[in-house]
CSV table of N, CA and C in Angstrom, one decimal:
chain,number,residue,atom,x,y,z
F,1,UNK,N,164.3,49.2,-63.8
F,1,UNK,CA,163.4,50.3,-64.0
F,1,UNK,C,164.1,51.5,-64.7
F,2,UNK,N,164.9,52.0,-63.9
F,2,UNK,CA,166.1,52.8,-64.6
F,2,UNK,C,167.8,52.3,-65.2
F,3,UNK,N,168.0,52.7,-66.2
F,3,UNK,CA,169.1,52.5,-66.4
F,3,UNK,C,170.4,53.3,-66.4
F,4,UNK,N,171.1,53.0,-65.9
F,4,UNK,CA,172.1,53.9,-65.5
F,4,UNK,C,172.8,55.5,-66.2
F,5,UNK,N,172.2,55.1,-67.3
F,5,UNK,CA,172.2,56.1,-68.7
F,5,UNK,C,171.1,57.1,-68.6
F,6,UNK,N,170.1,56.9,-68.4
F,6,UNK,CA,169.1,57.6,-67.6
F,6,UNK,C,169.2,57.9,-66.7
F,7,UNK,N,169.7,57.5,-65.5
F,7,UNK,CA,169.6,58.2,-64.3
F,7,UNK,C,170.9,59.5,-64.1
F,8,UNK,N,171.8,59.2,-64.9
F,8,UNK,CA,173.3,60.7,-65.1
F,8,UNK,C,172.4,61.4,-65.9
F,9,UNK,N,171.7,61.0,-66.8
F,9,UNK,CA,170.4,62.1,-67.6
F,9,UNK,C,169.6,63.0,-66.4
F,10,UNK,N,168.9,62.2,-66.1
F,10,UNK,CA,168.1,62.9,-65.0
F,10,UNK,C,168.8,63.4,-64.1
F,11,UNK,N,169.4,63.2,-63.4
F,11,UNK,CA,170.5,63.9,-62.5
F,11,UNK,C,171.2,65.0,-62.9
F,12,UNK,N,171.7,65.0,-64.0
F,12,UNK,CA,172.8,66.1,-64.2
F,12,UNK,C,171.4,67.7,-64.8
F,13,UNK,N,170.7,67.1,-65.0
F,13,UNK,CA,169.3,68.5,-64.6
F,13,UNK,C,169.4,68.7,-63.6
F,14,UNK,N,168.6,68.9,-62.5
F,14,UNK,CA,168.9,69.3,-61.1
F,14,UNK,C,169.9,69.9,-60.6
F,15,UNK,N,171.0,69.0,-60.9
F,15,UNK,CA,172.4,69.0,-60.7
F,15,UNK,C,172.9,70.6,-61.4
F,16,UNK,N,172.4,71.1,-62.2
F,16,UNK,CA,172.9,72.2,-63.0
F,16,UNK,C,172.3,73.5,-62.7
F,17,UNK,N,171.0,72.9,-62.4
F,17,UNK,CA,170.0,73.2,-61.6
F,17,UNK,C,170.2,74.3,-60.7
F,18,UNK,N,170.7,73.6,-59.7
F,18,UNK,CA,170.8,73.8,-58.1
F,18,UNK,C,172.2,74.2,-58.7
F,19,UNK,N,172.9,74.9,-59.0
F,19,UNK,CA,174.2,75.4,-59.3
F,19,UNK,C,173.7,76.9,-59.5
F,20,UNK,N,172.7,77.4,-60.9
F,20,UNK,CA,172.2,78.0,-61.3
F,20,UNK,C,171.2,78.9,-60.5
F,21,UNK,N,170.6,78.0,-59.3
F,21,UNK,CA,169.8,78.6,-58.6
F,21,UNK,C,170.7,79.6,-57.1
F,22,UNK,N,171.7,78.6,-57.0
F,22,UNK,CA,172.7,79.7,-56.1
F,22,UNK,C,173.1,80.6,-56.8
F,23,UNK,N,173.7,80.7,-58.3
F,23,UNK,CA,174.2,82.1,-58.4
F,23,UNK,C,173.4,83.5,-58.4
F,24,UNK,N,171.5,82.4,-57.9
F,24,UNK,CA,170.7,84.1,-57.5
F,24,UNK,C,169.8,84.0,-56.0
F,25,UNK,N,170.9,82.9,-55.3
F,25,UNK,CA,170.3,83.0,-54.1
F,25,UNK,C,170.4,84.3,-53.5
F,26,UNK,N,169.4,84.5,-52.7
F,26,UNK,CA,169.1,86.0,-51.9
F,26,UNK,C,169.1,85.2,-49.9
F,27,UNK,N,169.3,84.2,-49.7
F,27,UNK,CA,168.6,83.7,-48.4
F,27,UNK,C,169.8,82.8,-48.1
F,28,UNK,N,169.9,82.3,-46.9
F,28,UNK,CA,170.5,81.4,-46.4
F,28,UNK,C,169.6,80.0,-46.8
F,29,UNK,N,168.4,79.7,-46.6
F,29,UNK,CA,167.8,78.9,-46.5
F,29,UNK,C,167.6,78.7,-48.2
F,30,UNK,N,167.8,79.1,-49.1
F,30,UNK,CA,168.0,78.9,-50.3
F,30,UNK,C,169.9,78.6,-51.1
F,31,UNK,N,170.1,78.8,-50.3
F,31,UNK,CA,171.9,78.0,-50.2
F,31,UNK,C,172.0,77.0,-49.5
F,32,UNK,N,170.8,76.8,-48.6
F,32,UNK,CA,171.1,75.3,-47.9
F,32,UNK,C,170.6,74.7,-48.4
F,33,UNK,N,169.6,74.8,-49.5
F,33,UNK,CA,168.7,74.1,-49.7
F,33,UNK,C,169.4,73.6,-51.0
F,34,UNK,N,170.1,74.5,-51.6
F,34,UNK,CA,170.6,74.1,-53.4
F,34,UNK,C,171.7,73.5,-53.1
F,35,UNK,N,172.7,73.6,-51.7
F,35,UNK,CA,173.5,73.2,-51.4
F,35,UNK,C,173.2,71.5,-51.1
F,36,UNK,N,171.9,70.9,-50.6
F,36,UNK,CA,171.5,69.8,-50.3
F,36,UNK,C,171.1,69.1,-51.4
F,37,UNK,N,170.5,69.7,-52.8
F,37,UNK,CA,170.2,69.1,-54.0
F,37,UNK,C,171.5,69.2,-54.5
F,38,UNK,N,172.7,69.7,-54.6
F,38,UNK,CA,173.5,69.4,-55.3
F,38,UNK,C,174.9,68.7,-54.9
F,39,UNK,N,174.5,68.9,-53.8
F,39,UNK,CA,175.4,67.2,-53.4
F,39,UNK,C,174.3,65.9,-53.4
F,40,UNK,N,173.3,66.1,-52.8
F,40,UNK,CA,172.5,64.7,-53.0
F,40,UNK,C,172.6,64.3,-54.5
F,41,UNK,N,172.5,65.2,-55.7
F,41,UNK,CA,173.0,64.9,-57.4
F,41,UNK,C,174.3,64.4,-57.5
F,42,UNK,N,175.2,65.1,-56.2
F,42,UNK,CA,176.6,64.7,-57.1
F,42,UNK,C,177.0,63.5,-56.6
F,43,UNK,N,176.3,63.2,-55.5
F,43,UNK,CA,176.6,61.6,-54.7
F,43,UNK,C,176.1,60.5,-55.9
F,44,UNK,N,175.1,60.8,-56.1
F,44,UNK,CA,174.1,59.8,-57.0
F,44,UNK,C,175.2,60.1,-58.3
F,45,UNK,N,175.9,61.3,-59.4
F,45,UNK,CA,176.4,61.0,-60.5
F,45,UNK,C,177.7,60.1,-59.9
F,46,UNK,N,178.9,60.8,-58.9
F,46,UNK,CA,179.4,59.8,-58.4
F,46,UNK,C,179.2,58.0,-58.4
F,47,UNK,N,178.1,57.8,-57.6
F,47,UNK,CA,177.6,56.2,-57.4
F,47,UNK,C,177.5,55.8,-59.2
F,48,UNK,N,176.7,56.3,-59.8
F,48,UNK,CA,176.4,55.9,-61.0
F,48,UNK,C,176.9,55.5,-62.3
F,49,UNK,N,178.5,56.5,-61.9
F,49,UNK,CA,179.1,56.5,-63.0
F,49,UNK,C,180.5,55.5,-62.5
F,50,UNK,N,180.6,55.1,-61.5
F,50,UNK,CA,181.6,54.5,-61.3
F,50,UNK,C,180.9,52.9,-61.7
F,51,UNK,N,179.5,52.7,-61.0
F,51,UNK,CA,179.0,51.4,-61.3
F,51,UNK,C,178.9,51.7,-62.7
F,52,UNK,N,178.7,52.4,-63.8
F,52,UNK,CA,179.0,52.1,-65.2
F,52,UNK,C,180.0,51.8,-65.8
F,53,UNK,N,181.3,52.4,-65.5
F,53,UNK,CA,182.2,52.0,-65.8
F,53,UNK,C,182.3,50.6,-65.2
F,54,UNK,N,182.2,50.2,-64.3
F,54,UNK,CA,182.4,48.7,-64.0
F,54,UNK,C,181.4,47.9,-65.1
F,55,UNK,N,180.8,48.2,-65.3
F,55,UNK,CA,179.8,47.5,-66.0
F,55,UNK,C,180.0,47.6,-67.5
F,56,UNK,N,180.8,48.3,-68.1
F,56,UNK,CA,180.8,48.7,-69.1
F,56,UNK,C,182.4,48.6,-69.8
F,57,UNK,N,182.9,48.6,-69.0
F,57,UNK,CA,184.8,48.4,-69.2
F,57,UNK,C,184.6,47.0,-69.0
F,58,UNK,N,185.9,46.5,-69.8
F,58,UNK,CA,186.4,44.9,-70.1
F,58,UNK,C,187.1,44.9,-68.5
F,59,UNK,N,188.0,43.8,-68.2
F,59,UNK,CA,188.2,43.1,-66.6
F,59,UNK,C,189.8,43.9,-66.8
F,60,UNK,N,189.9,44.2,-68.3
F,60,UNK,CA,191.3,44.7,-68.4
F,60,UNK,C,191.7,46.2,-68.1
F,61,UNK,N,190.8,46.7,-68.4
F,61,UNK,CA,191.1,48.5,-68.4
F,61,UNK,C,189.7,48.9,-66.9
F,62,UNK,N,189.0,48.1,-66.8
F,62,UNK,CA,188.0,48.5,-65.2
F,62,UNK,C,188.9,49.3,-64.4
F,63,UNK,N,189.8,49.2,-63.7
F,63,UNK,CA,190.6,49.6,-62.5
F,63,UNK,C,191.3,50.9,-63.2
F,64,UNK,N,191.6,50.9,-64.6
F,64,UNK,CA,192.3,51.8,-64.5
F,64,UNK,C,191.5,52.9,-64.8
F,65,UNK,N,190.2,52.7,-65.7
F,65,UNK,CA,189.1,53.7,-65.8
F,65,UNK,C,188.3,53.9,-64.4
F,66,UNK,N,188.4,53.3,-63.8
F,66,UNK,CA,188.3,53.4,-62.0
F,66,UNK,C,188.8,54.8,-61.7
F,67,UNK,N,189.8,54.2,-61.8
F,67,UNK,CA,191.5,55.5,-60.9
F,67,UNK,C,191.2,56.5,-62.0
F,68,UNK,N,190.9,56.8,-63.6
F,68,UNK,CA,190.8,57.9,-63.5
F,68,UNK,C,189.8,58.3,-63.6
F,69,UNK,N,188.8,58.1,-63.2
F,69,UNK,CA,187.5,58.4,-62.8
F,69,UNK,C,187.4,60.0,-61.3
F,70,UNK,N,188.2,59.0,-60.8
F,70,UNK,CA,188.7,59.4,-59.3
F,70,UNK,C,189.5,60.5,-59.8
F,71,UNK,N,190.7,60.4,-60.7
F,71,UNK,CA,192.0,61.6,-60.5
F,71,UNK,C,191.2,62.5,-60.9
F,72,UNK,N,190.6,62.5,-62.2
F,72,UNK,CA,190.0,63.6,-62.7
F,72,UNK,C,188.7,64.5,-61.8
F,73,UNK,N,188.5,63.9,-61.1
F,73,UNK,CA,187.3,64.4,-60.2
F,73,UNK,C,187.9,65.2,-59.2
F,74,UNK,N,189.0,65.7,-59.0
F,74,UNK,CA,190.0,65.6,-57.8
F,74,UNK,C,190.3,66.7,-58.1
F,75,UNK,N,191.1,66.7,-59.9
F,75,UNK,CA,191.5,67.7,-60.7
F,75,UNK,C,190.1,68.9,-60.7
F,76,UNK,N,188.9,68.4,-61.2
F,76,UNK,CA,187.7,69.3,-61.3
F,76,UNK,C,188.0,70.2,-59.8
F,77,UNK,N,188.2,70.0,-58.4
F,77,UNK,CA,188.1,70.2,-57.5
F,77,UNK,C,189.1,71.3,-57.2
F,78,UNK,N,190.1,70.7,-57.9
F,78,UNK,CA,191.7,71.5,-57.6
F,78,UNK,C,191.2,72.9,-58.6
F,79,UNK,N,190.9,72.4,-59.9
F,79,UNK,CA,190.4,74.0,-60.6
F,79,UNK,C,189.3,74.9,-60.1
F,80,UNK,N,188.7,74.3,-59.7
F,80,UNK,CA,187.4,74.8,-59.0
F,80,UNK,C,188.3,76.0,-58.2
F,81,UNK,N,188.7,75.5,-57.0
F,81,UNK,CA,189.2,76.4,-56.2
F,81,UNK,C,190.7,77.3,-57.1
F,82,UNK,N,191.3,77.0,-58.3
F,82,UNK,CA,191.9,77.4,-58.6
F,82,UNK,C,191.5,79.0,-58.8
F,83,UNK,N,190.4,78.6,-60.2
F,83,UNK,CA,189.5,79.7,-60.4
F,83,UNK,C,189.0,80.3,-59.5
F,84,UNK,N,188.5,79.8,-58.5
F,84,UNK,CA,187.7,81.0,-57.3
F,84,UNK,C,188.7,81.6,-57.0
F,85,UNK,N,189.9,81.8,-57.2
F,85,UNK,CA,190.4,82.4,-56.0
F,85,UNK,C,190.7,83.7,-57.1
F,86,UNK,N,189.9,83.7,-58.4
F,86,UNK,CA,189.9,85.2,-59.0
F,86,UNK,C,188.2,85.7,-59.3
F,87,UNK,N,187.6,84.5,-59.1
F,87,UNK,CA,186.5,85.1,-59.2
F,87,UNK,C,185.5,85.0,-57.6
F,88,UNK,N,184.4,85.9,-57.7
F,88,UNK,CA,183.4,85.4,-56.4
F,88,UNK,C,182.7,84.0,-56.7
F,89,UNK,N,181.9,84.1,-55.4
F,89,UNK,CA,181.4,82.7,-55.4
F,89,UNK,C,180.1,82.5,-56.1
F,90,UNK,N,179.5,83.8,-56.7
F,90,UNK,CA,178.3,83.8,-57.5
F,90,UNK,C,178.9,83.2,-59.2
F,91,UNK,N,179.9,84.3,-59.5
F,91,UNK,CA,180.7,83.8,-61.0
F,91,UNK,C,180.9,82.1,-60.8
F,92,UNK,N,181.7,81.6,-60.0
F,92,UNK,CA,182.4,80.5,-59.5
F,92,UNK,C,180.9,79.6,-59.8
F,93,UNK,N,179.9,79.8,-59.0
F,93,UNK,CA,178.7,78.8,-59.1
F,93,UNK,C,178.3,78.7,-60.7
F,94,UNK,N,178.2,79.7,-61.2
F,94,UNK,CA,178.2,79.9,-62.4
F,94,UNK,C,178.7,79.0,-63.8
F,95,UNK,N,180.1,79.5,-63.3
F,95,UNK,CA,180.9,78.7,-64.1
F,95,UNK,C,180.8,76.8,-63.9
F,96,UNK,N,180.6,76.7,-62.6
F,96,UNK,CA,180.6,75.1,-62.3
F,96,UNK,C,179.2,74.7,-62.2
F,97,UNK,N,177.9,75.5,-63.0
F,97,UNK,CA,176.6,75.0,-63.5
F,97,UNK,C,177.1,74.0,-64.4
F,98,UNK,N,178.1,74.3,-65.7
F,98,UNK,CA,178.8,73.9,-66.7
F,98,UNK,C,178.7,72.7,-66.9
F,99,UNK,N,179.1,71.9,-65.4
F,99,UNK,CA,179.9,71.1,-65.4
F,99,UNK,C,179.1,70.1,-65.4
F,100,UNK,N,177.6,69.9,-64.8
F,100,UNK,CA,176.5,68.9,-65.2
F,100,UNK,C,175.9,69.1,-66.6
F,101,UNK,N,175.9,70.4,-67.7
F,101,UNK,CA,175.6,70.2,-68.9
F,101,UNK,C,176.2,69.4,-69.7
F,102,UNK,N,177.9,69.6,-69.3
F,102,UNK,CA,179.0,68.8,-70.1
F,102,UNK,C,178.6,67.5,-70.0
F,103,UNK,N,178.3,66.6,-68.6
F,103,UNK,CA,177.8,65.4,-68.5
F,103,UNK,C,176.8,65.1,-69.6
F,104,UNK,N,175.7,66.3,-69.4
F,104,UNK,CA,174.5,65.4,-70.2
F,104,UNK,C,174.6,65.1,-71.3
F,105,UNK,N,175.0,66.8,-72.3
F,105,UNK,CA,175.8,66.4,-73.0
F,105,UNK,C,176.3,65.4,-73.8
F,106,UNK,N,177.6,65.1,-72.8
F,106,UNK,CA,178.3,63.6,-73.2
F,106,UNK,C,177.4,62.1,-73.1
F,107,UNK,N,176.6,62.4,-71.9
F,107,UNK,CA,175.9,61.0,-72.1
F,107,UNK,C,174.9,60.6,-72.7
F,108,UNK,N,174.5,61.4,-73.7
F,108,UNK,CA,173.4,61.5,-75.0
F,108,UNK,C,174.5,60.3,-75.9
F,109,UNK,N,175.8,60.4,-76.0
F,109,UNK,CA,176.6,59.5,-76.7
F,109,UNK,C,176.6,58.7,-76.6
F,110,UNK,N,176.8,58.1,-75.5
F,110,UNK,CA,177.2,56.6,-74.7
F,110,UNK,C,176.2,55.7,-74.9
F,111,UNK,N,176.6,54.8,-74.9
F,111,UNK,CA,175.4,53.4,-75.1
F,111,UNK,C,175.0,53.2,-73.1
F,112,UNK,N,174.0,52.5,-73.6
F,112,UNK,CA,173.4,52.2,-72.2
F,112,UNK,C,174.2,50.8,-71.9
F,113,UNK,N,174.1,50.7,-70.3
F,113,UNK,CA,174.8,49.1,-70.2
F,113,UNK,C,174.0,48.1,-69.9
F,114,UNK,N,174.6,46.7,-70.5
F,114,UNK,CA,174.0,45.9,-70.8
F,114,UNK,C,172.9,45.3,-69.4
């Protein structure tokens, strides 16, 4: 139905989404709420993109585009909190809207998998 190329498409909207919409939350119940679409996004780009890479890497380089799939996500995490610790958490949401454009972005490139 969907292909995995489409679904980091579709997701990484929302996903930038609900980033964009916290840096003008006014409510709690509107931070819980952008907070729940954008991990339920980042679960689904997670799941999606690691099954692409498997699907899409030779049996040679799979594991290692695996692991840095993983380091780099880790790294995103480490700067994340790097940066916050000069800016608020409004700027901060701000800046890490970014980070689902850059996906979509990139995955306008990529071929779909087979």
């Amino acid at each position: 139905l969907f292909g995995r190329k489409r679904v980091l498409v579709f997701t990484s909207i929302p996903f930038s989404a609900s980033w964009l919409v916290t840096v003008f939350a006014n409510s709690v119940e509107v931070m819980f709420a952008t907070g729940f679409v954008g991990g339920f996004c980042c679960a689904i780009v997670l799941l999606v993109s690691q099954v692409y890479i498997s699907e899409i890497a030779g049996p040679d380089i799979r594991g290692c585009l695996s692991a840095v799939l993983k380091i780099f996500g880790h790294i995103g995490v480490l700067i994340s909190f790097a940066v916050g610790a000069y800016l608020d958490w409004r700027q901060l949401a701000f800046v890490v809207a970014g980070a689902p454009l850059m996906l979509l972005m990139s995955i306008l490139y990529i071929p779909e998998t087979p």
